C-alpha positions as semicolon CSV with decimal commas, in nm:
position;residue;x (nm);y (nm);z (nm)
1;M;10,643;10,622;10,251
2;A;10,638;10,568;9,881
3;V;10,420;10,555;9,577
4;R;10,444;10,195;9,463
5;E;10,397;10,039;9,121
6;V;10,048;9,892;9,084
7;L;10,058;9,535;8,955
8;V;9,857;9,476;8,639
9;Y;9,667;9,164;8,533
10;P;9,787;8,895;8,448
11;D;10,054;8,935;8,719
12;P;10,024;8,609;8,920
13;V;10,048;8,790;9,257
14;L;9,699;8,933;9,191
15;K;9,555;8,579;9,203
16;E;9,712;8,489;9,540
17;I;9,528;8,476;9,872
18;S;9,658;8,726;10,129
19;E;9,758;8,655;10,489
20;D;9,576;8,791;10,794
21;V;9,756;9,069;10,977
22;T;9,823;8,966;11,338
23;E;10,049;9,245;11,461
24;L;10,126;9,604;11,377
25;N;10,499;9,582;11,306
26;D;10,721;9,813;11,098
27;K;10,654;9,613;10,780
28;I;10,274;9,646;10,816
29;K;10,302;10,017;10,900
30;Q;10,510;10,064;10,583
31;V;10,253;9,878;10,370
32;I;9,975;10,099;10,511
33;E;10,167;10,419;10,433
34;D;10,253;10,294;10,084
35;L;9,885;10,211;10,017
36;K;9,782;10,562;10,121
37;D;10,053;10,725;9,911
38;T;9,981;10,510;9,606
39;M;9,605;10,570;9,627
40;E;9,655;10,945;9,672
41;S;9,899;10,967;9,381
42;S;9,623;10,869;9,141
43;S;9,357;11,137;9,118
44;H;9,088;10,884;9,016
45;S;9,166;10,603;9,263
46;V;8,918;10,554;9,547
47;G;9,065;10,231;9,678
48;I;9,357;9,994;9,668
49;A;9,441;9,659;9,823
50;A;9,784;9,544;9,944
51;P;9,816;9,269;9,678
52;Q;9,798;9,538;9,410
53;I;10,135;9,670;9,532
54;G;10,276;9,318;9,568
55;E;10,214;9,276;9,941
56;L;10,004;8,971;10,034
57;Y;9,850;9,112;10,353
58;R;9,478;9,158;10,420
59;I;9,482;9,538;10,410
60;I;9,279;9,777;10,197
61;A;9,272;10,156;10,176
62;I;8,955;10,334;10,065
63;D;8,849;10,692;10,011
64;P;8,495;10,672;9,867
65;G;8,433;11,044;9,899
66;K;8,667;11,108;9,603
67;N;8,398;10,969;9,370
68;P;8,102;11,193;9,287
69;K;7,876;10,881;9,280
70;C;7,931;10,840;9,654
71;G;7,662;10,978;9,877
72;Q;7,733;10,928;10,245
73;S;8,046;10,743;10,352
74;H;8,266;10,675;10,651
75;G;8,548;10,867;10,482
76;R;8,903;10,762;10,412
77;Q;8,986;10,440;10,592
78;I;9,240;10,165;10,633
79;M;9,072;9,828;10,679
80;I;9,280;9,539;10,810
81;N;9,141;9,183;10,787
82;P;8,800;9,300;10,660
83;V;8,519;9,044;10,681
84;I;8,172;9,100;10,542
85;L;7,940;8,969;10,811
86;K;7,607;9,039;10,646
87;W;7,484;9,160;10,310
88;E;7,151;9,239;10,151
89;G;7,018;9,330;9,812
90;I;7,194;9,299;9,478
91;T;7,282;9,588;9,253
92;P;7,471;9,594;8,922
93;F;7,757;9,843;8,903
94;R;8,012;9,938;8,635
95;E;8,357;9,878;8,787
96;G;8,711;9,955;8,687
97;C;9,042;9,880;8,854
98;M;9,399;10,011;8,848
99;S;9,512;9,647;8,803
100;V;9,290;9,602;8,496
101;P;9,343;9,944;8,337
102;D;9,207;9,872;7,989
103;Y;8,860;9,747;8,085
104;T;8,548;9,824;8,283
105;G;8,267;9,580;8,350
106;N;7,923;9,534;8,501
107;V;7,937;9,338;8,826
108;N;7,661;9,239;9,067
109;R;7,740;9,343;9,424
110;A;7,553;9,353;9,752
111;R;7,373;9,686;9,793
112;K;7,425;9,697;10,170
113;I;7,687;9,528;10,390
114;L;7,794;9,492;10,751
115;V;8,174;9,471;10,765
116;Q;8,410;9,397;11,053
117;Y;8,775;9,505;11,035
118;M;9,060;9,654;11,233
119;D;9,173;10,010;11,176
120;E;9,537;10,112;11,145
121;N;9,571;10,104;11,526
122;L;9,437;9,744;11,528
123;E;9,117;9,859;11,697
124;E;8,822;9,643;11,596
125;K;8,542;9,819;11,409
126;V;8,208;9,717;11,264
127;I;8,027;9,943;11,021
128;E;7,715;9,915;10,813
129;T;7,726;10,083;10,477
130;E;7,548;10,084;10,145
131;G;7,574;10,210;9,791
132;F;7,908;10,311;9,644
133;E;8,105;10,262;9,967
134;A;7,969;9,907;10,010
135;I;8,057;9,822;9,650
136;L;8,406;9,968;9,694
137;I;8,473;9,759;10,007
138;Q;8,355;9,443;9,827
139;H;8,577;9,521;9,525
140;E;8,889;9,583;9,735
141;S;8,820;9,287;9,967
142;D;8,801;9,059;9,663
143;H;9,166;9,144;9,589
144;L;9,259;8,986;9,923
145;D;9,122;8,654;9,795
146;G;9,281;8,679;9,450
147;V;8,955;8,780;9,282
148;L;8,940;9,062;9,026
149;F;8,626;9,233;8,899
150;I;8,676;9,061;8,562
151;D;8,617;8,731;8,749
152;R;8,274;8,860;8,855
153;V;8,157;9,031;8,536
154;I;7,794;8,941;8,474
155;S;7,863;8,833;8,112
156;R;8,206;8,860;7,948
157;R;8,028;8,880;7,613
158;T;7,797;9,173;7,694
159;D;7,922;9,333;8,019
160;L;8,297;9,378;7,969
161;F;8,401;9,699;7,796
162;R;8,732;9,832;7,663
163;R;8,805;10,157;7,843
164;K;8,792;10,463;7,623
165;K;9,126;10,628;7,559
166;Y;9,126;11,005;7,548
167;K;9,396;11,187;7,357
């Protein structure tokens, strides 16, 4: 278990496509623990994907309840090989990311999704979710395909913002 360094754009690993997880070996268990520890070490982080710590596996960790914008959620989860099976509605949302620390941006995301994944025991799950949790899952799943929120910003001219620095 360890808090890992979060890779920052333009690190080329962030643009790579991650591999499916096919077995729960010691390496995968370590990546899962490191994702949890790294997410928990940052008071503002509600999600992280394995590529952000330099591991190209299809694993994300989320804890949507840490954000006051989150209504109902399924709680803290590890999602292995997540696949969005169905989506509906479009909603704009201001996103930020630990891998793009200096910017936030407006991104269009599905309002509601049906997602299939395996939990950390490799048990298959399917959940339907909406709102903040759905947006979070889409954001973190994008990392598994080498996509960052800055790739999805509605307009780089009007919807990408330098993050305010507080002294």
